[in-house]
Amino acid sequence: MSFAELWDSLLDIGRDPGTGGYRRYTFTDADAACRAWFMKTAAERNLRTHSDRNANLWAWWDVGDSADADPAEPGQPRRPAGGRPERMARGGVWGGRPPEASTVITGSHLDSVPDGGAFDGPLGVVSAFAAVDLLRERGFAPARPVAVAAFCEEEGGRFGMACLGSRLLTGAVTPDTARELRDGTGVTFAEAMASAGLDPARLSADEELLARIGAFVELHIEQGSALDGLGAAVGVAESIWPHGRWRLDFTGRADHAGTTRLDDRRDPMLPYAAAVLEARQAAAAAGALATFGKVVAEPGAANAISSAVHAWLDARAPGQEVLDHMVGQIEAAARRAAQAQGVEVGVRRESFTPLVEFDPALRARVSRALAGRGITAPVLPTGAGHDAGFLAARVPTAMLFVRNPTGVSHSPAEHASRADCEAGVVALAAVLEELTSP
Ligand code: GLV
Ligand code: MN
Ligand code: MN
């Protein structure tokens, strides 16, 4: 199947007809449709599938398997194509698998931010299946297993913590913390997971699965326009800036907008506004980024002073010290302004990812493999977070970026050309071939 057909088969799921943006929130109907798409796409390719204990999806291309083996039902182990019947005889998902860490994983995520673009996440999953197709069309037989993965709740779009599935897999968050995360309506992650037919009691780091991973390579749309400036369709990631999310709760006193004298007000909107302005100034001074993209005013009346304002700060910087200093400045400005207005303020870090430097040896091997095929792939740092950042703490990890001419992302306007997406598939296939050749 061509990249275009595969891409189009996912395109309509979870797209809002009004905005054209995606609302693929974890454990909703749109998410269930994405998960079903993954299982069906894998089964059509005779890839063995399973949903792991942390709701991440996997599709395995085992050594000796081919595209024309007997198909399996989604979620079920299938009969292998000619050979290694001992794997099935020993039963279970892992029965008979080689114990050494050798599987090369590729993939990304299918969930979205509110009104996200089509490419952030899905491009990596679709390209992974397309790369498997391309390698098989060429008759390539991997000497090590390959698996396609789709990680759960990468954006934190519903439960607030980015990369939740890969954090759980790698032990970067405790199962109890994950189970208790709540969406905007108070539903816990555990409740939502159970209502999707999955068992939240099983959430935990998966050492057995990790032990089988030799390398992870995530392909992702670039969330900036550096590749466009460099005239390259594909790039290789160098590092991910440290970044996190902080929740600021300002509590004031509701009152009448038309009768309350300015001096008598305890208006939480004012320290919130001071924090927004300080975020901009502190980020500019530090060469960093700070954003308030979500704010909730209570009770939300146009003719009343708010009783409370809840706001979320997303902050990112090239280094940890710069990030800590900038967040400290923003918090201090919020506290100063809150005190001046008689408003209470609470600040809580909801999610954090330290600096990630991708494995230099793997990165060099990826770059060599691409150069060997005549693919120019500049090396870039990024301020965007990825599941690859969490996998990198446990297994050699690399990332490929695909050119985004405008750089716009987390928006319906996000775009990559068809030709560049296809170039990404060719690059990913080259990397998989390099990493799984005898
Ligand atoms: C993920 O897309 C992030 O960087 O927020
Ligand atoms: Mn994203
Ligand atoms: Mn992403």
CSV table of C-alpha atoms and ligand atoms in Angstrom, one decimal:
chain,number,residue,atom,x,y,z
A,1,MET,CA,0.0,0.0,0.0
A,2,SER,CA,1.3,3.5,-0.8
A,3,PHE,CA,2.1,6.1,1.9
A,4,ALA,CA,-0.8,8.1,0.5
A,5,GLU,CA,-3.4,5.3,0.9
A,6,LEU,CA,-2.2,4.5,4.4
A,7,TRP,CA,-2.2,8.2,5.4
A,8,ASP,CA,-5.7,8.7,4.0
A,9,SER,CA,-7.0,5.7,5.9
A,10,LEU,CA,-6.4,7.5,9.2
A,11,LEU,CA,-7.1,11.1,8.1
A,12,ASP,CA,-10.8,11.4,9.0
A,13,ILE,CA,-10.6,9.9,12.5
A,14,GLY,CA,-11.1,12.5,15.2
A,15,ARG,CA,-11.1,15.6,12.9
A,16,ASP,CA,-13.4,18.4,13.9
A,17,PRO,CA,-15.4,19.4,10.9
A,18,GLY,CA,-15.5,23.1,12.0
A,19,THR,CA,-11.8,23.8,12.7
A,20,GLY,CA,-10.2,21.0,10.7
A,21,GLY,CA,-8.1,20.2,13.8
A,22,TYR,CA,-7.9,16.9,15.6
A,23,ARG,CA,-9.4,16.0,18.9
A,24,ARG,CA,-8.0,12.6,19.5
A,25,TYR,CA,-8.0,12.4,23.3
A,26,THR,CA,-7.0,9.3,25.1
A,27,PHE,CA,-9.8,6.7,25.8
A,28,THR,CA,-12.4,8.6,23.9
A,29,ASP,CA,-14.3,7.3,20.8
A,30,ALA,CA,-11.8,9.0,18.5
A,31,ASP,CA,-9.0,7.3,20.4
A,32,ALA,CA,-10.7,3.9,20.2
A,33,ALA,CA,-11.0,4.4,16.4
A,34,CYS,CA,-7.3,5.2,16.2
A,35,ARG,CA,-6.4,2.1,18.2
A,36,ALA,CA,-8.7,0.0,16.0
A,37,TRP,CA,-7.0,1.5,12.9
A,38,PHE,CA,-3.6,0.5,14.3
A,39,MET,CA,-4.7,-3.1,15.0
A,40,LYS,CA,-6.3,-3.4,11.6
A,41,THR,CA,-3.3,-1.9,9.8
A,42,ALA,CA,-1.0,-4.3,11.6
A,43,ALA,CA,-3.2,-7.3,11.0
A,44,GLU,CA,-3.4,-6.5,7.3
A,45,ARG,CA,0.4,-6.7,7.2
A,46,ASN,CA,0.5,-9.9,9.3
A,47,LEU,CA,2.2,-8.2,12.1
A,48,ARG,CA,1.6,-9.7,15.5
A,49,THR,CA,-0.2,-7.1,17.8
A,50,HIS,CA,-0.7,-6.4,21.4
A,51,SER,CA,-1.7,-3.6,23.7
A,52,ASP,CA,0.7,-3.5,26.6
A,53,ARG,CA,-0.1,-3.1,30.3
A,54,ASN,CA,0.3,0.7,29.9
A,55,ALA,CA,-2.1,1.0,26.9
A,56,ASN,CA,0.7,1.4,24.3
A,57,LEU,CA,0.2,-0.5,21.1
A,58,TRP,CA,2.7,-2.8,19.4
A,59,ALA,CA,2.9,-4.5,16.1
A,60,TRP,CA,5.8,-7.0,15.7
A,61,TRP,CA,7.6,-8.1,12.5
A,62,ASP,CA,9.5,-11.1,13.7
A,63,VAL,CA,12.5,-12.6,12.1
A,64,GLY,CA,11.4,-15.0,9.4
A,65,ASP,CA,7.9,-13.6,9.1
A,66,SER,CA,6.6,-12.2,5.8
A,67,ALA,CA,3.7,-10.2,4.6
A,68,ASP,CA,1.8,-13.2,3.3
A,69,ALA,CA,1.6,-15.3,6.5
A,70,ASP,CA,-1.8,-16.3,7.8
A,71,PRO,CA,-3.5,-13.2,9.1
A,72,ALA,CA,-4.4,-12.9,12.7
A,73,GLU,CA,-7.3,-11.3,14.5
A,74,PRO,CA,-6.2,-7.9,16.0
A,75,GLY,CA,-4.7,-8.4,19.4
A,76,GLN,CA,-4.1,-12.1,18.9
A,77,PRO,CA,-0.8,-13.9,18.2
A,78,ARG,CA,-1.0,-15.3,14.7
A,79,ARG,CA,0.4,-18.4,13.1
A,80,PRO,CA,4.0,-17.7,12.0
A,81,ALA,CA,4.8,-17.9,8.3
A,82,GLY,CA,6.9,-21.0,7.8
A,83,GLY,CA,9.1,-21.6,10.8
A,84,ARG,CA,9.7,-21.2,14.4
A,85,PRO,CA,6.6,-23.0,15.6
A,86,GLU,CA,8.3,-23.3,19.0
A,87,ARG,CA,7.3,-19.7,19.6
A,88,MET,CA,3.7,-20.6,19.5
A,89,ALA,CA,4.1,-23.8,21.3
A,90,ARG,CA,5.6,-22.0,24.2
A,91,GLY,CA,2.6,-19.6,24.1
A,92,GLY,CA,2.1,-16.0,25.2
A,93,VAL,CA,3.1,-12.8,23.6
A,94,TRP,CA,6.8,-13.3,24.4
A,95,GLY,CA,7.0,-17.1,24.3
A,96,GLY,CA,10.1,-18.2,22.4
A,97,ARG,CA,11.4,-14.7,21.7
A,98,PRO,CA,15.2,-14.4,21.8
A,99,PRO,CA,16.3,-13.1,25.2
A,100,GLU,CA,18.8,-10.6,23.9
A,101,ALA,CA,17.9,-7.0,23.4
A,102,SER,CA,17.6,-6.8,19.7
A,103,THR,CA,14.3,-5.5,18.5
A,104,VAL,CA,14.3,-2.2,16.6
A,105,ILE,CA,11.3,-0.2,17.5
A,106,THR,CA,9.8,2.6,15.5
A,107,GLY,CA,6.6,4.6,15.8
A,108,SER,CA,5.2,7.6,17.7
A,109,HIS,CA,1.7,8.5,19.0
A,110,LEU,CA,-1.9,8.9,17.7
A,111,ASP,CA,-3.4,11.2,20.3
A,112,SER,CA,-3.5,15.0,19.7
A,113,VAL,CA,-3.5,18.3,21.5
A,114,PRO,CA,-6.9,20.2,21.3
A,115,ASP,CA,-7.3,21.1,17.6
A,116,GLY,CA,-3.9,19.6,16.7
A,117,GLY,CA,-2.6,19.0,13.2
A,118,ALA,CA,-2.7,15.8,11.3
A,119,PHE,CA,1.1,15.1,11.4
A,120,ASP,CA,2.2,15.4,15.0
A,121,GLY,CA,2.4,11.8,16.1
A,122,PRO,CA,0.5,10.0,13.3
A,123,LEU,CA,3.2,10.8,10.7
A,124,GLY,CA,5.6,8.6,12.7
A,125,VAL,CA,3.1,5.7,13.0
A,126,VAL,CA,2.0,5.8,9.4
A,127,SER,CA,5.6,6.1,8.2
A,128,ALA,CA,6.6,3.2,10.4
A,129,PHE,CA,4.0,0.9,8.7
A,130,ALA,CA,5.0,2.4,5.3
A,131,ALA,CA,8.7,1.7,5.9
A,132,VAL,CA,7.8,-1.9,6.8
A,133,ASP,CA,5.9,-2.2,3.5
A,134,LEU,CA,8.8,-0.7,1.6
A,135,LEU,CA,11.4,-3.1,3.1
A,136,ARG,CA,9.2,-6.0,2.3
A,137,GLU,CA,8.5,-4.9,-1.2
A,138,ARG,CA,12.3,-4.9,-1.7
A,139,GLY,CA,12.4,-8.4,-0.3
A,140,PHE,CA,14.4,-7.3,2.8
A,141,ALA,CA,14.5,-9.9,5.5
A,142,PRO,CA,15.5,-8.4,8.9
A,143,ALA,CA,18.0,-10.3,11.0
A,144,ARG,CA,16.5,-8.7,14.1
A,145,PRO,CA,12.8,-8.1,14.9
A,146,VAL,CA,11.2,-4.8,14.1
A,147,ALA,CA,8.2,-3.4,15.9
A,148,VAL,CA,5.8,-0.5,15.3
A,149,ALA,CA,4.6,1.3,18.4
A,150,ALA,CA,1.9,3.9,19.2
A,151,PHE,CA,2.3,5.4,22.7
A,152,CYS,CA,-0.6,6.4,24.8
A,153,GLU,CA,-1.4,10.0,25.9
A,154,GLU,CA,1.8,11.5,24.5
A,155,GLU,CA,0.4,15.0,24.4
A,156,GLY,CA,-1.1,14.9,27.9
A,157,GLY,CA,-4.1,16.4,26.1
A,158,ARG,CA,-6.7,14.8,28.4
A,159,PHE,CA,-4.8,14.0,31.6
A,160,GLY,CA,-2.2,16.7,31.7
A,161,MET,CA,1.0,14.7,31.8
A,162,ALA,CA,2.9,14.5,28.5
A,163,CYS,CA,4.3,11.1,27.3
A,164,LEU,CA,2.3,9.2,29.9
A,165,GLY,CA,2.5,5.8,28.1
A,166,SER,CA,6.3,6.0,27.6
A,167,ARG,CA,6.8,7.3,31.2
A,168,LEU,CA,4.9,4.3,32.5
A,169,LEU,CA,6.7,1.9,30.3
A,170,THR,CA,10.1,3.2,31.4
A,171,GLY,CA,9.2,3.7,35.1
A,172,ALA,CA,9.5,7.5,34.9
A,173,VAL,CA,6.1,7.9,36.6
A,174,THR,CA,4.6,5.7,39.3
A,175,PRO,CA,1.4,3.7,38.4
A,176,ASP,CA,-0.4,5.3,41.4
A,177,THR,CA,0.4,8.8,40.2
A,178,ALA,CA,-0.9,7.9,36.7
A,179,ARG,CA,-4.0,6.3,38.0
A,180,GLU,CA,-5.0,9.4,39.9
A,181,LEU,CA,-4.4,11.9,37.1
A,182,ARG,CA,-7.7,13.6,36.2
A,183,ASP,CA,-9.1,15.1,33.1
A,184,GLY,CA,-11.0,18.5,33.0
A,185,THR,CA,-14.2,16.9,34.2
A,186,GLY,CA,-12.7,15.0,37.1
A,187,VAL,CA,-12.5,11.5,35.5
A,188,THR,CA,-9.3,9.7,36.6
A,189,PHE,CA,-7.0,8.0,34.2
A,190,ALA,CA,-7.8,4.7,35.9
A,191,GLU,CA,-11.5,5.2,35.3
A,192,ALA,CA,-11.1,6.2,31.7
A,193,MET,CA,-8.8,3.3,31.1
A,194,ALA,CA,-11.3,0.9,32.6
A,195,SER,CA,-14.1,2.3,30.5
A,196,ALA,CA,-12.0,1.6,27.4
A,197,GLY,CA,-11.8,-2.1,28.5
A,198,LEU,CA,-8.2,-2.0,29.8
A,199,ASP,CA,-7.1,-2.9,33.3
A,200,PRO,CA,-5.5,0.1,35.3
A,201,ALA,CA,-4.4,-2.4,38.0
A,202,ARG,CA,-1.8,-3.6,35.5
A,203,LEU,CA,-0.1,-0.2,34.9
A,204,SER,CA,3.7,-0.6,35.6
A,205,ALA,CA,7.2,-0.3,34.2
A,206,ASP,CA,7.6,-3.1,31.7
A,207,GLU,CA,11.2,-4.4,32.2
A,208,GLU,CA,10.6,-7.5,30.1
A,209,LEU,CA,9.5,-5.5,27.2
A,210,LEU,CA,12.3,-2.9,27.6
A,211,ALA,CA,14.8,-5.8,27.8
A,212,ARG,CA,13.9,-6.8,24.3
A,213,ILE,CA,14.4,-3.4,22.7
A,214,GLY,CA,17.8,-2.8,21.0
A,215,ALA,CA,17.0,0.7,19.6
A,216,PHE,CA,14.1,3.1,19.2
A,217,VAL,CA,13.8,5.4,16.2
A,218,GLU,CA,10.9,7.9,16.2
A,219,LEU,CA,10.1,9.8,13.0
A,220,HIS,CA,8.2,13.1,13.6
A,221,ILE,CA,7.2,16.2,11.7
A,222,GLU,CA,9.6,19.0,12.6
A,223,GLN,CA,7.9,21.5,14.9
A,224,GLY,CA,9.9,24.4,13.5
A,225,SER,CA,11.2,25.4,10.1
A,226,ALA,CA,14.9,24.8,10.4
A,227,LEU,CA,14.9,22.1,7.8
A,228,ASP,CA,13.2,24.4,5.4
A,229,GLY,CA,15.9,27.0,5.9
A,230,LEU,CA,18.5,24.3,5.3
A,231,GLY,CA,16.8,23.0,2.2
A,232,ALA,CA,16.5,19.4,3.5
A,233,ALA,CA,13.5,17.1,3.6
A,234,VAL,CA,14.8,15.1,6.6
A,235,GLY,CA,16.8,15.8,9.7
A,236,VAL,CA,18.2,13.9,12.7
A,237,ALA,CA,17.6,15.0,16.3
A,238,GLU,CA,20.4,15.9,18.5
A,239,SER,CA,18.7,16.8,21.8
A,240,ILE,CA,15.4,17.8,23.5
A,241,TRP,CA,15.4,20.9,25.7
A,242,PRO,CA,14.4,20.4,29.3
A,243,HIS,CA,10.7,21.4,29.6
A,244,GLY,CA,7.7,21.1,31.8
A,245,ARG,CA,4.2,22.3,32.7
A,246,TRP,CA,3.3,24.3,35.9
A,247,ARG,CA,-0.3,24.9,37.1
A,248,LEU,CA,-0.9,28.3,38.8
A,249,ASP,CA,-4.0,28.7,40.9
A,250,PHE,CA,-5.0,32.3,41.8
A,251,THR,CA,-7.8,32.6,44.3
A,252,GLY,CA,-9.5,35.9,44.8
A,253,ARG,CA,-13.1,37.0,45.6
A,254,ALA,CA,-16.0,37.1,43.2
A,255,ASP,CA,-17.9,40.4,43.2
A,256,HIS,CA,-20.0,42.7,41.0
A,257,ALA,CA,-18.1,44.2,38.0
A,258,GLY,CA,-20.3,47.3,38.1
A,259,THR,CA,-20.4,48.2,41.7
A,260,THR,CA,-17.1,47.1,43.4
A,261,ARG,CA,-14.6,49.9,43.8
A,262,LEU,CA,-11.2,49.1,42.3
A,263,ASP,CA,-9.6,49.5,45.8
A,264,ASP,CA,-12.0,46.9,47.2
A,265,ARG,CA,-11.3,44.2,44.7
A,266,ARG,CA,-9.4,40.9,45.1
A,267,ASP,CA,-9.2,40.1,41.4
A,268,PRO,CA,-7.2,37.0,40.5
A,269,MET,CA,-7.0,38.0,36.9
A,270,LEU,CA,-4.4,40.7,37.7
A,271,PRO,CA,-1.7,38.5,39.1
A,272,TYR,CA,-2.4,36.1,36.3
A,273,ALA,CA,-1.9,38.9,33.8
A,274,ALA,CA,1.4,39.8,35.5
A,275,ALA,CA,2.6,36.2,35.2
A,276,VAL,CA,1.8,36.2,31.5
A,277,LEU,CA,3.8,39.4,30.9
A,278,GLU,CA,6.7,38.2,33.0
A,279,ALA,CA,6.7,34.9,31.1
A,280,ARG,CA,7.2,36.7,27.8
A,281,GLN,CA,9.9,39.0,29.2
A,282,ALA,CA,11.8,36.4,31.1
A,283,ALA,CA,11.8,34.0,28.1
A,284,ALA,CA,13.1,36.7,25.8
A,285,ALA,CA,15.9,37.6,28.2
A,286,ALA,CA,16.9,33.9,28.6
A,287,GLY,CA,16.7,32.8,25.0
A,288,ALA,CA,14.1,30.3,26.2
A,289,LEU,CA,10.3,29.8,25.7
A,290,ALA,CA,7.4,30.3,28.1
A,291,THR,CA,3.7,30.1,27.2
A,292,PHE,CA,0.4,30.4,28.9
A,293,GLY,CA,-1.9,28.5,26.5
A,294,LYS,CA,-4.6,27.4,28.8
A,295,VAL,CA,-6.5,29.5,31.3
A,296,VAL,CA,-9.8,28.9,33.2
A,297,ALA,CA,-11.6,31.7,34.9
A,298,GLU,CA,-14.2,30.9,37.5
A,299,PRO,CA,-17.1,31.3,37.5
A,300,GLY,CA,-16.7,32.8,34.1
A,301,ALA,CA,-19.2,35.6,34.1
A,302,ALA,CA,-18.5,38.6,31.8
A,303,ASN,CA,-20.0,41.0,34.5
A,304,ALA,CA,-18.3,39.7,37.6
A,305,ILE,CA,-14.8,39.7,39.1
A,306,SER,CA,-13.5,36.1,39.0
A,307,SER,CA,-13.3,34.0,42.2
A,308,ALA,CA,-10.4,32.1,40.8
A,309,VAL,CA,-8.1,31.8,37.8
A,310,HIS,CA,-6.3,28.6,36.9
A,311,ALA,CA,-3.5,28.8,34.4
A,312,TRP,CA,-1.0,26.5,32.9
A,313,LEU,CA,2.6,27.6,32.1
A,314,ASP,CA,4.6,25.6,29.5
A,315,ALA,CA,8.3,26.5,29.9
A,316,ARG,CA,11.3,25.2,27.9
A,317,ALA,CA,15.0,26.2,27.8
A,318,PRO,CA,18.2,25.0,26.3
A,319,GLY,CA,19.5,24.1,29.8
A,320,GLN,CA,18.2,23.2,33.2
A,321,GLU,CA,19.7,26.2,35.0
A,322,VAL,CA,18.2,28.6,32.5
A,323,LEU,CA,14.8,26.9,32.8
A,324,ASP,CA,14.8,26.9,36.6
A,325,HIS,CA,15.8,30.6,36.7
A,326,MET,CA,13.1,31.6,34.2
A,327,VAL,CA,10.3,29.6,36.0
A,328,GLY,CA,11.5,31.2,39.3
A,329,GLN,CA,11.2,34.7,37.9
A,330,ILE,CA,7.7,34.0,36.6
A,331,GLU,CA,6.6,32.5,39.9
A,332,ALA,CA,8.0,35.4,41.8
A,333,ALA,CA,6.2,37.9,39.6
A,334,ALA,CA,2.9,36.0,40.1
A,335,ARG,CA,3.4,36.0,43.9
A,336,ARG,CA,4.3,39.7,44.0
A,337,ALA,CA,1.3,40.7,42.0
A,338,ALA,CA,-1.0,38.3,44.0
A,339,GLN,CA,0.2,39.8,47.3
A,340,ALA,CA,-0.5,43.3,46.0
A,341,GLN,CA,-4.1,42.3,45.1
A,342,GLY,CA,-4.9,40.3,48.2
A,343,VAL,CA,-5.0,37.1,46.1
A,344,GLU,CA,-3.8,33.6,47.1
A,345,VAL,CA,-1.6,31.8,44.7
A,346,GLY,CA,-0.5,28.1,44.5
A,347,VAL,CA,2.1,26.8,42.0
A,348,ARG,CA,2.5,23.1,41.2
A,349,ARG,CA,4.7,21.4,38.7
A,350,GLU,CA,2.5,18.9,36.8
A,351,SER,CA,4.9,17.4,34.3
A,352,PHE,CA,8.6,17.6,33.6
A,353,THR,CA,11.2,16.2,31.2
A,354,PRO,CA,14.9,16.8,31.8
A,355,LEU,CA,17.4,17.5,29.0
A,356,VAL,CA,17.6,14.6,26.6
A,357,GLU,CA,20.8,14.0,24.5
A,358,PHE,CA,20.2,11.3,22.0
A,359,ASP,CA,22.7,8.4,21.9
A,360,PRO,CA,25.7,9.7,20.0
A,361,ALA,CA,26.7,6.3,18.6
A,362,LEU,CA,23.2,5.6,17.3
A,363,ARG,CA,22.9,9.1,15.9
A,364,ALA,CA,26.2,8.7,14.0
A,365,ARG,CA,25.0,5.3,12.7
A,366,VAL,CA,21.7,6.8,11.5
A,367,SER,CA,23.5,9.8,9.9
A,368,ARG,CA,26.0,7.4,8.1
A,369,ALA,CA,23.1,5.2,6.9
A,370,LEU,CA,21.4,8.2,5.4
A,371,ALA,CA,24.5,9.7,3.9
A,372,GLY,CA,25.3,6.3,2.4
A,373,ARG,CA,22.0,6.5,0.5
A,374,GLY,CA,22.6,10.1,-0.6
A,375,ILE,CA,20.2,11.5,1.9
A,376,THR,CA,21.3,14.9,3.4
A,377,ALA,CA,20.0,15.0,7.0
A,378,PRO,CA,21.1,17.9,9.1
A,379,VAL,CA,21.3,17.4,12.9
A,380,LEU,CA,18.9,19.6,14.9
A,381,PRO,CA,18.0,20.3,18.6
A,382,THR,CA,14.4,20.7,19.4
A,383,GLY,CA,12.2,22.3,22.1
A,384,ALA,CA,9.4,19.8,21.5
A,385,GLY,CA,8.8,16.8,23.8
A,386,HIS,CA,8.6,13.2,22.5
A,387,ASP,CA,8.2,9.7,23.7
A,388,ALA,CA,11.7,9.2,22.4
A,389,GLY,CA,12.9,11.4,25.2
A,390,PHE,CA,11.7,8.8,27.8
A,391,LEU,CA,12.8,5.8,25.8
A,392,ALA,CA,16.3,7.5,25.5
A,393,ALA,CA,16.8,7.1,29.3
A,394,ARG,CA,16.6,3.3,28.9
A,395,VAL,CA,17.5,2.3,25.3
A,396,PRO,CA,19.6,3.8,22.5
A,397,THR,CA,17.2,6.2,20.8
A,398,ALA,CA,17.3,8.4,17.7
A,399,MET,CA,14.8,10.6,16.0
A,400,LEU,CA,14.2,11.7,12.4
A,401,PHE,CA,12.4,14.9,11.5
A,402,VAL,CA,10.5,15.6,8.4
A,403,ARG,CA,10.4,19.2,6.9
A,404,ASN,CA,7.5,21.4,8.0
A,405,PRO,CA,7.8,24.4,5.6
A,406,THR,CA,6.0,26.9,7.9
A,407,GLY,CA,7.1,25.4,11.2
A,408,VAL,CA,3.5,25.6,12.5
A,409,SER,CA,2.5,22.7,14.8
A,410,HIS,CA,-0.1,22.0,17.5
A,411,SER,CA,-2.5,23.7,15.0
A,412,PRO,CA,-4.7,22.6,12.2
A,413,ALA,CA,-2.3,24.5,9.9
A,414,GLU,CA,0.5,22.0,10.5
A,415,HIS,CA,1.7,20.6,7.2
A,416,ALA,CA,4.3,18.5,5.5
A,417,SER,CA,4.3,17.9,1.7
A,418,ARG,CA,3.5,14.5,0.4
A,419,ALA,CA,6.9,14.3,-1.3
A,420,ASP,CA,8.7,15.1,2.1
A,421,CYS,CA,6.6,12.5,3.9
A,422,GLU,CA,7.6,9.9,1.3
A,423,ALA,CA,11.2,11.0,1.7
A,424,GLY,CA,10.8,10.4,5.4
A,425,VAL,CA,9.6,6.9,4.8
A,426,VAL,CA,12.6,6.2,2.6
A,427,ALA,CA,14.9,7.5,5.3
A,428,LEU,CA,13.2,5.5,8.0
A,429,ALA,CA,13.4,2.4,5.9
A,430,ALA,CA,17.1,3.0,5.3
A,431,VAL,CA,17.6,3.3,9.1
A,432,LEU,CA,15.6,0.2,9.9
A,433,GLU,CA,17.6,-1.7,7.2
A,434,GLU,CA,20.9,-0.5,8.7
A,435,LEU,CA,19.9,-1.5,12.2
A,436,THR,CA,18.4,-4.9,11.4
A,437,SER,CA,20.8,-6.2,8.7
A,438,PRO,CA,22.8,-9.3,9.6
B,1,GLV,C1,4.6,17.7,22.6
B,1,GLV,O1,4.2,17.9,21.5
B,1,GLV,C2,5.2,18.9,23.3
B,1,GLV,O2,6.3,19.2,23.1
B,1,GLV,O3,4.4,19.5,24.1
B,2,MN,MN,2.8,17.4,20.1
B,3,MN,MN,4.3,14.4,18.8
